[in-house]
mmCIF file of C-alpha atoms and ligand atoms in Angstrom:
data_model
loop_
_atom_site.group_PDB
_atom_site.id
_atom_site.type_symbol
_atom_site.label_atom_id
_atom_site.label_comp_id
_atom_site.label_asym_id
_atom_site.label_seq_id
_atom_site.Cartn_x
_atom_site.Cartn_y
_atom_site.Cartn_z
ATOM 1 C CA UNK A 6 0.000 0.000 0.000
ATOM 2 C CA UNK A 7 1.440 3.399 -0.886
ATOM 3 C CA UNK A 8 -0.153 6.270 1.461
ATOM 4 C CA UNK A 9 -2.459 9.153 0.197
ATOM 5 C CA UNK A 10 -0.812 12.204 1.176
ATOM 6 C CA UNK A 11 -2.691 14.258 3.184
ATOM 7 C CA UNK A 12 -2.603 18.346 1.939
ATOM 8 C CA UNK A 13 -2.533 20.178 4.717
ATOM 9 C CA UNK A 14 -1.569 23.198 2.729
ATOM 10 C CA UNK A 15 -4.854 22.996 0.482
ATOM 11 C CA UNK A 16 -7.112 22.565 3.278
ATOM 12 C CA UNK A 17 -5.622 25.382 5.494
ATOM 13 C CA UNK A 18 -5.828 27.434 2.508
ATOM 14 C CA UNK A 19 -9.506 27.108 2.335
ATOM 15 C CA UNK A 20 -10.146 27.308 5.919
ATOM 16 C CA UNK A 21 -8.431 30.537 6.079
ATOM 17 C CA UNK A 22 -10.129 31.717 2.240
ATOM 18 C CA UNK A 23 -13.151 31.182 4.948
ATOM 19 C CA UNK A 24 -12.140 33.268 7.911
ATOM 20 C CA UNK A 25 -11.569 36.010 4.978
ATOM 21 C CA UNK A 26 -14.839 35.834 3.312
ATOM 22 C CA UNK A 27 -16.518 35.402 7.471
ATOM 23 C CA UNK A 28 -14.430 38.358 8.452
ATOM 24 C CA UNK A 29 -15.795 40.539 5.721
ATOM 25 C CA UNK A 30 -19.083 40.058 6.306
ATOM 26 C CA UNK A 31 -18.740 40.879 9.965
ATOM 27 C CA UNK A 32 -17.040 44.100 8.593
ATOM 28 C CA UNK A 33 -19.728 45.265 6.370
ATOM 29 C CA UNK A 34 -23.074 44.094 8.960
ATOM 30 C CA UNK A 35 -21.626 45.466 12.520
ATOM 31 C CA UNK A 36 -18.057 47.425 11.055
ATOM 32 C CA UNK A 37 -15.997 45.175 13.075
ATOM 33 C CA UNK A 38 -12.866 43.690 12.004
ATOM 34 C CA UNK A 39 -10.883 40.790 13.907
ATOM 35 C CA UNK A 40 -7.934 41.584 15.769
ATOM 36 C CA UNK A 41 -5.256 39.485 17.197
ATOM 37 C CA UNK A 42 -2.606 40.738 19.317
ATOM 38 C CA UNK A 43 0.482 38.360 19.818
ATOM 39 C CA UNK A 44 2.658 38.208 23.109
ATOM 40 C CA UNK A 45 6.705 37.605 21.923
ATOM 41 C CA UNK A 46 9.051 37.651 24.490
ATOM 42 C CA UNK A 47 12.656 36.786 24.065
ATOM 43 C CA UNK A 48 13.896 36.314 20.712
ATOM 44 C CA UNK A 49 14.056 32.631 20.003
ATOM 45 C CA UNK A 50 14.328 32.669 16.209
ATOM 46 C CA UNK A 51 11.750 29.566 15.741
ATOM 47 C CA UNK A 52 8.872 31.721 17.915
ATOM 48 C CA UNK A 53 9.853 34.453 15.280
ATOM 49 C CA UNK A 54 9.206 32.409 12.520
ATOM 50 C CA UNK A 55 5.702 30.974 14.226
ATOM 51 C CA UNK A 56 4.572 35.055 15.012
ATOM 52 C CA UNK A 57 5.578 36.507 11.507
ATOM 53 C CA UNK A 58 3.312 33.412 9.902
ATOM 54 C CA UNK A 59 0.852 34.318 11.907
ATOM 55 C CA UNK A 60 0.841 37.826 11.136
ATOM 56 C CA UNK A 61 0.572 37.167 7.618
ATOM 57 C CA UNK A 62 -2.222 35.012 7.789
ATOM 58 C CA UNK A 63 -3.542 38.040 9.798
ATOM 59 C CA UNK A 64 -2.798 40.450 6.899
ATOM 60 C CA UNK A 65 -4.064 38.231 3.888
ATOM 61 C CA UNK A 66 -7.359 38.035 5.899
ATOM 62 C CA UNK A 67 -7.610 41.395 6.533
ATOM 63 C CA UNK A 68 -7.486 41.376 10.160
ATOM 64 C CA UNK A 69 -6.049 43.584 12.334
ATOM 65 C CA UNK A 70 -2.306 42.020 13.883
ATOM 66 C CA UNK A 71 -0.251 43.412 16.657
ATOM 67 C CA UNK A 72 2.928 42.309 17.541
ATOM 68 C CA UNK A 73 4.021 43.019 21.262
ATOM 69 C CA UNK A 74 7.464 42.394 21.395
ATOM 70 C CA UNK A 75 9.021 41.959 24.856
ATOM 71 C CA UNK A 76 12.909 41.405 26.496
ATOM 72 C CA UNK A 77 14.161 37.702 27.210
ATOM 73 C CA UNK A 78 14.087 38.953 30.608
ATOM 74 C CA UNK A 79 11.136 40.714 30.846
ATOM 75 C CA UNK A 80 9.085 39.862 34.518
ATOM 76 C CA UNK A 81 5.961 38.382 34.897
ATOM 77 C CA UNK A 82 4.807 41.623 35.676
ATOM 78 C CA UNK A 83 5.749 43.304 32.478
ATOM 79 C CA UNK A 84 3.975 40.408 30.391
ATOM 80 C CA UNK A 85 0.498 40.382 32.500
ATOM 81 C CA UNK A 86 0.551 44.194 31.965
ATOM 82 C CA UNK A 87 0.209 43.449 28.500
ATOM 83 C CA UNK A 88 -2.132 41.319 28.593
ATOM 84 C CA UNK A 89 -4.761 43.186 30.999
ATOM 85 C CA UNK A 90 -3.945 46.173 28.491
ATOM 86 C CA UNK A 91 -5.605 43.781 25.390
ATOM 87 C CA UNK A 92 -7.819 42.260 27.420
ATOM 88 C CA UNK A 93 -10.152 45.536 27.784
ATOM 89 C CA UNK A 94 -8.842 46.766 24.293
ATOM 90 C CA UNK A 95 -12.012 46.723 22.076
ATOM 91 C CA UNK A 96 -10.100 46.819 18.954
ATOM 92 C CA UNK A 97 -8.228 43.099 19.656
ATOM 93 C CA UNK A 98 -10.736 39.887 19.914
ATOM 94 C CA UNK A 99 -8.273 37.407 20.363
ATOM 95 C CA UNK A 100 -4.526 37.172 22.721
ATOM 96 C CA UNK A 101 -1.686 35.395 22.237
ATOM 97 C CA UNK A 102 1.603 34.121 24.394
ATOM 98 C CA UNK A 103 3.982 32.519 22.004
ATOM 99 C CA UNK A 104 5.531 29.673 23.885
ATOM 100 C CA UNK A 105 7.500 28.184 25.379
ATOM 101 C CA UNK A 106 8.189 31.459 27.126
ATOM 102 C CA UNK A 107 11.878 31.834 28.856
ATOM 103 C CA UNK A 108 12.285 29.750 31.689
ATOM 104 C CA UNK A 109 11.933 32.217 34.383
ATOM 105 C CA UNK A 110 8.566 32.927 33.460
ATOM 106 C CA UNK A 111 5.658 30.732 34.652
ATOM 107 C CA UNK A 112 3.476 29.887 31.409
ATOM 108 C CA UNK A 113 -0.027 28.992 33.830
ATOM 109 C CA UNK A 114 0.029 31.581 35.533
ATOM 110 C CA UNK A 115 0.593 33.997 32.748
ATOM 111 C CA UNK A 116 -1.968 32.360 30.583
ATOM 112 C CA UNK A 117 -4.427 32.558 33.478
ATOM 113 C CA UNK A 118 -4.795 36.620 33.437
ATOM 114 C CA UNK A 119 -6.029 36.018 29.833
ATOM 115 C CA UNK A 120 -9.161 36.737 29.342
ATOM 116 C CA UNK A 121 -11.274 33.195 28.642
ATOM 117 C CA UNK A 122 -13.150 35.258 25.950
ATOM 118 C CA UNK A 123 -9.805 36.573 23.941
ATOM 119 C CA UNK A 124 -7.719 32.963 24.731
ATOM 120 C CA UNK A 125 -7.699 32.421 21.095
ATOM 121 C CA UNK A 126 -4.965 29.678 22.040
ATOM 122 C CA UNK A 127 -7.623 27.467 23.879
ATOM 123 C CA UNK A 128 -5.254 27.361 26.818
ATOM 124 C CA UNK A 129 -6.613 29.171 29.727
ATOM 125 C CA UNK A 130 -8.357 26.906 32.243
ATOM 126 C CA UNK A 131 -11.588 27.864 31.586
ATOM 127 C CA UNK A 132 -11.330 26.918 28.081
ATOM 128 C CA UNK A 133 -9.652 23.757 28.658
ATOM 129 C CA UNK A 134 -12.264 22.752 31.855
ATOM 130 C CA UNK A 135 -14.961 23.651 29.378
ATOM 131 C CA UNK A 136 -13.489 21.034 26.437
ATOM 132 C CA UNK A 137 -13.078 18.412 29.094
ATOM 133 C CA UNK A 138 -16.951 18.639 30.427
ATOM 134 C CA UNK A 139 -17.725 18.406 26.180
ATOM 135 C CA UNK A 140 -18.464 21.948 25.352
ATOM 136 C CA UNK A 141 -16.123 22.985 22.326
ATOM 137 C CA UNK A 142 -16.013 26.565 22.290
ATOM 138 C CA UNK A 143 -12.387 27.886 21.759
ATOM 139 C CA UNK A 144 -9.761 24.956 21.579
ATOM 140 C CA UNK A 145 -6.322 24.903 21.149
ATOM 141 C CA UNK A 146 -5.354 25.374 17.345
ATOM 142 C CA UNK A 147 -3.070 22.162 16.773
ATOM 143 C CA UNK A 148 -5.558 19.409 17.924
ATOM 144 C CA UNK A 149 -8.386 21.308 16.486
ATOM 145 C CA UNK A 150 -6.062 21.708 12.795
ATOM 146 C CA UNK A 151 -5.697 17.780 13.280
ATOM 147 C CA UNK A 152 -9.355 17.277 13.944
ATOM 148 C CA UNK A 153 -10.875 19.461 11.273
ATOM 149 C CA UNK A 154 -7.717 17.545 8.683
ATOM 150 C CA UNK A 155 -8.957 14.381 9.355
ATOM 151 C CA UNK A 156 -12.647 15.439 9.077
ATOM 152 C CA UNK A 157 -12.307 17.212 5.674
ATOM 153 C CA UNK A 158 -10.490 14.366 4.151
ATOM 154 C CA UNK A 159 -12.967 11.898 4.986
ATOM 155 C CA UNK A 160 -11.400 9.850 7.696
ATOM 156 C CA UNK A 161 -14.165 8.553 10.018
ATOM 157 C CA UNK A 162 -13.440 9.005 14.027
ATOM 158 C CA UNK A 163 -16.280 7.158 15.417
ATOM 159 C CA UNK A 164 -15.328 3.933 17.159
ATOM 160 C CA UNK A 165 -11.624 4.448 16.054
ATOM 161 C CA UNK A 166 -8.317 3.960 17.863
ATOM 162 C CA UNK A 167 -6.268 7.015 17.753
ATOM 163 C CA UNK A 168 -3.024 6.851 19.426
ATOM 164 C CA UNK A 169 -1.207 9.693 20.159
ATOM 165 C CA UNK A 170 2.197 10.277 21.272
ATOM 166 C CA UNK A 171 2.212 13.213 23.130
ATOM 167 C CA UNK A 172 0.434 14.360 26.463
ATOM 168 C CA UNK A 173 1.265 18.354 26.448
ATOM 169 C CA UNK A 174 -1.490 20.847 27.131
ATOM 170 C CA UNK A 175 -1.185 22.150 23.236
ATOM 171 C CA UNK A 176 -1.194 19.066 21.462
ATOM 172 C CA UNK A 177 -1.972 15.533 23.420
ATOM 173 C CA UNK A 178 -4.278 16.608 26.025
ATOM 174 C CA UNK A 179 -6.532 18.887 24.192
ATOM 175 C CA UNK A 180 -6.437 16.312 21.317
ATOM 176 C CA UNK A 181 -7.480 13.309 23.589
ATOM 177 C CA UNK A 182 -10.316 15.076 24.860
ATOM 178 C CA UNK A 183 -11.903 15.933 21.062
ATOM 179 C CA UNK A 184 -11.158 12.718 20.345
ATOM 180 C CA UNK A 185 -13.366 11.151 22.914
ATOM 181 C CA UNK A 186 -16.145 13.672 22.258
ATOM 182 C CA UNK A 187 -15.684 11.867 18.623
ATOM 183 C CA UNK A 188 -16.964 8.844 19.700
ATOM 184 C CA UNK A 189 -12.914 7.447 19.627
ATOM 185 C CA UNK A 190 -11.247 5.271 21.678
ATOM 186 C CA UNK A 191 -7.976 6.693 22.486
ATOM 187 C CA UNK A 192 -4.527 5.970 23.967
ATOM 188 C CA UNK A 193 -2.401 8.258 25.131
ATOM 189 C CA UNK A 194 1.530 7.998 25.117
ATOM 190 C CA UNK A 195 4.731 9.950 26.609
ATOM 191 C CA UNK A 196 8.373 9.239 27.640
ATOM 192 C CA UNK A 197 7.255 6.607 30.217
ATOM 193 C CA UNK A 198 5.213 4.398 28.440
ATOM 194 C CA UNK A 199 6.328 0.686 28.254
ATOM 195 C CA UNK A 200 6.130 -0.754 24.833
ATOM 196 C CA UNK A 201 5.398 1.941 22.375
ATOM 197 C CA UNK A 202 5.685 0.293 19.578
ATOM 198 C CA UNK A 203 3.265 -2.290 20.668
ATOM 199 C CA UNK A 204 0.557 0.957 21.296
ATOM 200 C CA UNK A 205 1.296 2.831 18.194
ATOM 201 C CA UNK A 206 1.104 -0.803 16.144
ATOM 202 C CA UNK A 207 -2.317 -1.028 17.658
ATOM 203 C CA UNK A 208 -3.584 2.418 15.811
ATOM 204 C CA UNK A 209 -6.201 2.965 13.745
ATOM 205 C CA UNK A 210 -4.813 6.798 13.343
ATOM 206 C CA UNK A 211 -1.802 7.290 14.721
ATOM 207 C CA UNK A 212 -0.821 10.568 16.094
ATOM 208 C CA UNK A 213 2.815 11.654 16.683
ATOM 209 C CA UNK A 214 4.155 15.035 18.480
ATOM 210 C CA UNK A 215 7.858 14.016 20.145
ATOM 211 C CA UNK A 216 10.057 16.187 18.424
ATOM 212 C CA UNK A 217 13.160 13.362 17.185
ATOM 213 C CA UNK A 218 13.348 13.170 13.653
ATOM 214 C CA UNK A 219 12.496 9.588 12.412
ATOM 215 C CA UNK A 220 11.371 8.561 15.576
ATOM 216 C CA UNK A 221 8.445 6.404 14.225
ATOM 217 C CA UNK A 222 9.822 3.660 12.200
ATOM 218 C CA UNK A 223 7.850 1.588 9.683
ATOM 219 C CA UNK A 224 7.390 -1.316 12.212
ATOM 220 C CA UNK A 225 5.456 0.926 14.592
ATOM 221 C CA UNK A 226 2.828 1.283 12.493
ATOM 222 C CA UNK A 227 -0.227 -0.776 11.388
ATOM 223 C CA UNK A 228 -0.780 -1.606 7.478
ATOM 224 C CA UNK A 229 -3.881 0.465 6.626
ATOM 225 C CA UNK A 230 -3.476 3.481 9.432
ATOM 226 C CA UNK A 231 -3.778 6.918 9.121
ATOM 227 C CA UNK A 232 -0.724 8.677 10.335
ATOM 228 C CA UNK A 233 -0.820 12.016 11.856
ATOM 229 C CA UNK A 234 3.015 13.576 12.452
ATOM 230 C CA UNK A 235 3.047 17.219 13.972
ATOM 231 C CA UNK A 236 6.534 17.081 14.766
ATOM 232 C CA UNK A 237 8.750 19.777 14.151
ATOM 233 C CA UNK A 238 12.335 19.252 13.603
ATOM 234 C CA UNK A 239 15.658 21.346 11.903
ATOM 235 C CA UNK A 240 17.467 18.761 10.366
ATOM 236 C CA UNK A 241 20.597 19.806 8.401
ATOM 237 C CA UNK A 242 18.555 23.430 7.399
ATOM 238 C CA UNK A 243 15.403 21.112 6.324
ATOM 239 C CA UNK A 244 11.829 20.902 8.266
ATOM 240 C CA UNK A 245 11.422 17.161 9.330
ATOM 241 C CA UNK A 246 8.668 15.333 11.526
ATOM 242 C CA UNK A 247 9.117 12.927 13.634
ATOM 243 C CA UNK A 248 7.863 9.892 11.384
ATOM 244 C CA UNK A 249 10.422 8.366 8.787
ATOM 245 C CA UNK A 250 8.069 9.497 5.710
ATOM 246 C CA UNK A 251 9.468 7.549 3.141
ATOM 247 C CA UNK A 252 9.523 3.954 4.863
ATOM 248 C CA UNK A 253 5.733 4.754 6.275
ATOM 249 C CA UNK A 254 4.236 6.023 3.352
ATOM 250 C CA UNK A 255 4.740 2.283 1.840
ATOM 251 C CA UNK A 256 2.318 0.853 4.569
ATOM 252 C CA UNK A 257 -0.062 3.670 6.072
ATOM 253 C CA UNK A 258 -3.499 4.572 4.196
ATOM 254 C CA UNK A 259 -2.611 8.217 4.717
ATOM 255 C CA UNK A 260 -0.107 10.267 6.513
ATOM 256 C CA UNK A 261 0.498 13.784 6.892
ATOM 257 C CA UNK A 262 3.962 15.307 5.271
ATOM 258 C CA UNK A 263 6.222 18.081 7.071
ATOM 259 C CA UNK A 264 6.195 20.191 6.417
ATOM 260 C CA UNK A 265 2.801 21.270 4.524
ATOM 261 C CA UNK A 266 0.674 18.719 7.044
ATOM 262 C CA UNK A 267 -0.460 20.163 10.474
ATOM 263 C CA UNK A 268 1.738 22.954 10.674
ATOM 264 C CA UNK A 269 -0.347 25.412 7.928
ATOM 265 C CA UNK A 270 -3.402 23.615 10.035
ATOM 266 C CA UNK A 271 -2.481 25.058 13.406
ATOM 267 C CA UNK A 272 -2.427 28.534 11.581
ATOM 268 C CA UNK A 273 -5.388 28.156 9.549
ATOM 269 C CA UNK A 274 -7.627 27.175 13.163
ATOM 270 C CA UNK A 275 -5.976 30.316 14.861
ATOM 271 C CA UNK A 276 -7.732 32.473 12.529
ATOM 272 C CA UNK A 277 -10.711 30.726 12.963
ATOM 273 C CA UNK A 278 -10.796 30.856 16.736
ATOM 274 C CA UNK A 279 -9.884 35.156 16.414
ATOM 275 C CA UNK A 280 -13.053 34.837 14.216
ATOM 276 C CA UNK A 281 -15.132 33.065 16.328
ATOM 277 C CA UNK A 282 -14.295 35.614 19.088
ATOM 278 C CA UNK A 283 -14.846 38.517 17.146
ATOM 279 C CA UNK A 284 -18.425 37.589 16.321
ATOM 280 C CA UNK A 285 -18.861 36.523 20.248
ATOM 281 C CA UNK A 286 -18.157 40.324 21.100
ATOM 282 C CA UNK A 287 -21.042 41.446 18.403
ATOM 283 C CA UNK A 288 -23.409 39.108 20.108
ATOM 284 C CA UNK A 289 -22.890 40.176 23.565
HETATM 285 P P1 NDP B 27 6.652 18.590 24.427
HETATM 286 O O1 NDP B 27 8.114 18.466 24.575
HETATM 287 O O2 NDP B 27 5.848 19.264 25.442
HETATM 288 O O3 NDP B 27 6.010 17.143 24.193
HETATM 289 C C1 NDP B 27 6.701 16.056 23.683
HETATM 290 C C2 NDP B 27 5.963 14.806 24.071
HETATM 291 O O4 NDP B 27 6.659 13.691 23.547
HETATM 292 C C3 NDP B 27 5.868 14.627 25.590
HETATM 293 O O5 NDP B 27 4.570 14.193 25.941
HETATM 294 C C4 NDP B 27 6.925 13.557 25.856
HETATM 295 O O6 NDP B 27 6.636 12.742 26.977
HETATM 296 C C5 NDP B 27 6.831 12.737 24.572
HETATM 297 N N1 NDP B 27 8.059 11.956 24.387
HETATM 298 C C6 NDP B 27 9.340 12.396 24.403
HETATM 299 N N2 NDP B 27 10.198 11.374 24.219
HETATM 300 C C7 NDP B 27 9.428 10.255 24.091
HETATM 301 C C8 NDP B 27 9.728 8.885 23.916
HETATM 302 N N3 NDP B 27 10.989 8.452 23.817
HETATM 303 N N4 NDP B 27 8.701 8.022 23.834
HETATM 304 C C9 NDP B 27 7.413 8.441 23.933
HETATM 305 N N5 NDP B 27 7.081 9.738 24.116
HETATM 306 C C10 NDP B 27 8.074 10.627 24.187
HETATM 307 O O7 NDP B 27 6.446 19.300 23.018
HETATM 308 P P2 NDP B 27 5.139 19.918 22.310
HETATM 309 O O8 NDP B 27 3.929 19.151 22.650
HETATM 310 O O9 NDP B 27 5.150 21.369 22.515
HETATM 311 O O10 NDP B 27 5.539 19.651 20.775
HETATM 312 C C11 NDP B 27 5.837 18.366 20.293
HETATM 313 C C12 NDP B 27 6.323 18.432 18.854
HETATM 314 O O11 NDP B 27 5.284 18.932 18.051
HETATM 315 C C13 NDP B 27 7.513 19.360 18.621
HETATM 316 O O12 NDP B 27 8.293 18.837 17.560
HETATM 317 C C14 NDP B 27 6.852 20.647 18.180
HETATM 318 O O13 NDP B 27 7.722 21.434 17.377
HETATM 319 C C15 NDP B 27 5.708 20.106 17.377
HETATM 320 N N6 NDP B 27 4.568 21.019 17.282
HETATM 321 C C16 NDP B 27 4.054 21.238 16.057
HETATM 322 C C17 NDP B 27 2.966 22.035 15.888
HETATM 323 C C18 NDP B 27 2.400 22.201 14.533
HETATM 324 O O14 NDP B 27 1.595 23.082 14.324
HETATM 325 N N7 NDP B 27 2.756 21.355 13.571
HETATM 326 C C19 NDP B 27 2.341 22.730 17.009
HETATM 327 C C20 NDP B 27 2.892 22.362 18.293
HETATM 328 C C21 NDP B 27 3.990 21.548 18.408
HETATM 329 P P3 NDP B 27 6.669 13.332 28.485
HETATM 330 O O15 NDP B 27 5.374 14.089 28.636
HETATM 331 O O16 NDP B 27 6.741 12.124 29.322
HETATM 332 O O17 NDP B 27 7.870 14.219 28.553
#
């Protein structure tokens, strides 16, 4: 079997080509335009390069972007000043903290003086309580990219088993949780799990976020499985997952490729959620 390639590209292009066409209406029936304001502190060069895509996105869909740049060693202070600044800032629907933020900085308790109405991230706990008692409203933009990838290309959830390699709060906890509400059945694996390769074998969809390069070898996946790799890696100047794409593209039914997989996915659902909390402020 030789894998369908999943497009992540194409289907992120649509979904934002929708938050444009969504965003103009809003503009012409109530003259509000979506705004996202994004938190950069430090200057790791890979959080540059996830902002500025951001931005663009932003720009091609005419909505409003600001960039709030901060010091590597900014305080906790100077960061949750910013963000009770956009929180009552009319013009900005949706807020932003690029992580992972410098070390001295505590991520929860930043994220926690977001509003729960601008956490276009899906991240504060208010969102993520809400997701885990069933009620979708703003969730994180990776799982939800993965989610609405696998929905548009016709892959059926219900009654499935996704594994997933990953238990952080932006990718394999969020993730589990939609899954479930999908009628899956779903494992969940990290560093401590005994037998991996016996899990991710197991998979009907397999979904990988570790962050090694070739980490999921042909025998750790099922003939006939839908592979899902979010990874991120610099290899020798080249974007890599973490799945050997060449070996499992001979045996899965469908896997995504890095990078034009998840990664234009995770954009594409930020828009969406800015979107969705722009029209939330019209309706209040
Ligand atoms: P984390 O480091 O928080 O998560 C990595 C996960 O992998 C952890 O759950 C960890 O387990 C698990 N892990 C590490 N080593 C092993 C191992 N040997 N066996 C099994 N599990 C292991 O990273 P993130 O969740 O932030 O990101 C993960 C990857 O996804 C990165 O490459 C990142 O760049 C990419 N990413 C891509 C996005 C996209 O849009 N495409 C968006 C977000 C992330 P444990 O919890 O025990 O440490």
């Amino acid at each position: 079997m030789v894998a369908r390639i999943i497009d992540g590209r194409s289907v992120a292009a649509e979904v934002r080509k929708q938050a444009a066409e969504e965003a103009k209406l809003l503009w012409e029936e109530h003259g509000v335009r979506p705004g996202l304001a994004a938190i950069l502190v430090g200057n790791d060069p890979a959080s540059e390069v996830y902002v500025g895509l951001k931005q663009k996105a932003c720009e091609e869909a005419a909505f409003t972007f600001r960039r709030i740049t901060l010091p590597e060693e900014a305080s906790e202070e100077e960061v949750m000043e910013q963000i009770h600044k956009l929180n009552t800032d009319e013009h900005i629907h949706g807020v932003m903290v690029q992580l992972p933020l410098p070390p001295h900085l505590n991520e929860n308790k930043i994220i926690d003086t977001l509003s729960p109405e601008k956490d276009v991230d899906g991240l504060h706990p208010v969102n993520m309580g809400r997701l885990l008692l069933g009620d979708e409203g703003i969730t994180p933009c990776t799982p939800t990219g993965i989610i609405t990838l696998l929905e548009r290309e016709g892959v059926a959830l219900r009654g499935k088993h996704v594994v997933i390699v990953n238990r952080s709060k932006i990718v394999g906890r969020p993730l589990m949780v939609m899954m479930i509400n999908r009628d899956a059945t779903v494992t969940v694996c990290h560093s401590k799990t005994v037998n991996l390769a016996g899990h991710t074998r197991a998979a009907d969809i397999l979904v990988v976020a570790v962050g090694k390069p070739r980490f999921i070898t042909e025998d750790m996946v099922r003939e006939g499985a839908v592979v899902v790799d979010v990874g991120i890696n610099r290899v020798e100047g080249r974007i890599v997952g973490d799945v050997d794409f060449d070996m499992v593209k001979e045996k899965a039914a469908a896997i995504t490729p890095v990078p034009g997989g998840v990664g234009p996915m995770t954009v594409a659902m930020l828009l969406m959620n800015v979107l969705k909390a722009a029209k939330r402020s019209v309706e209040k």
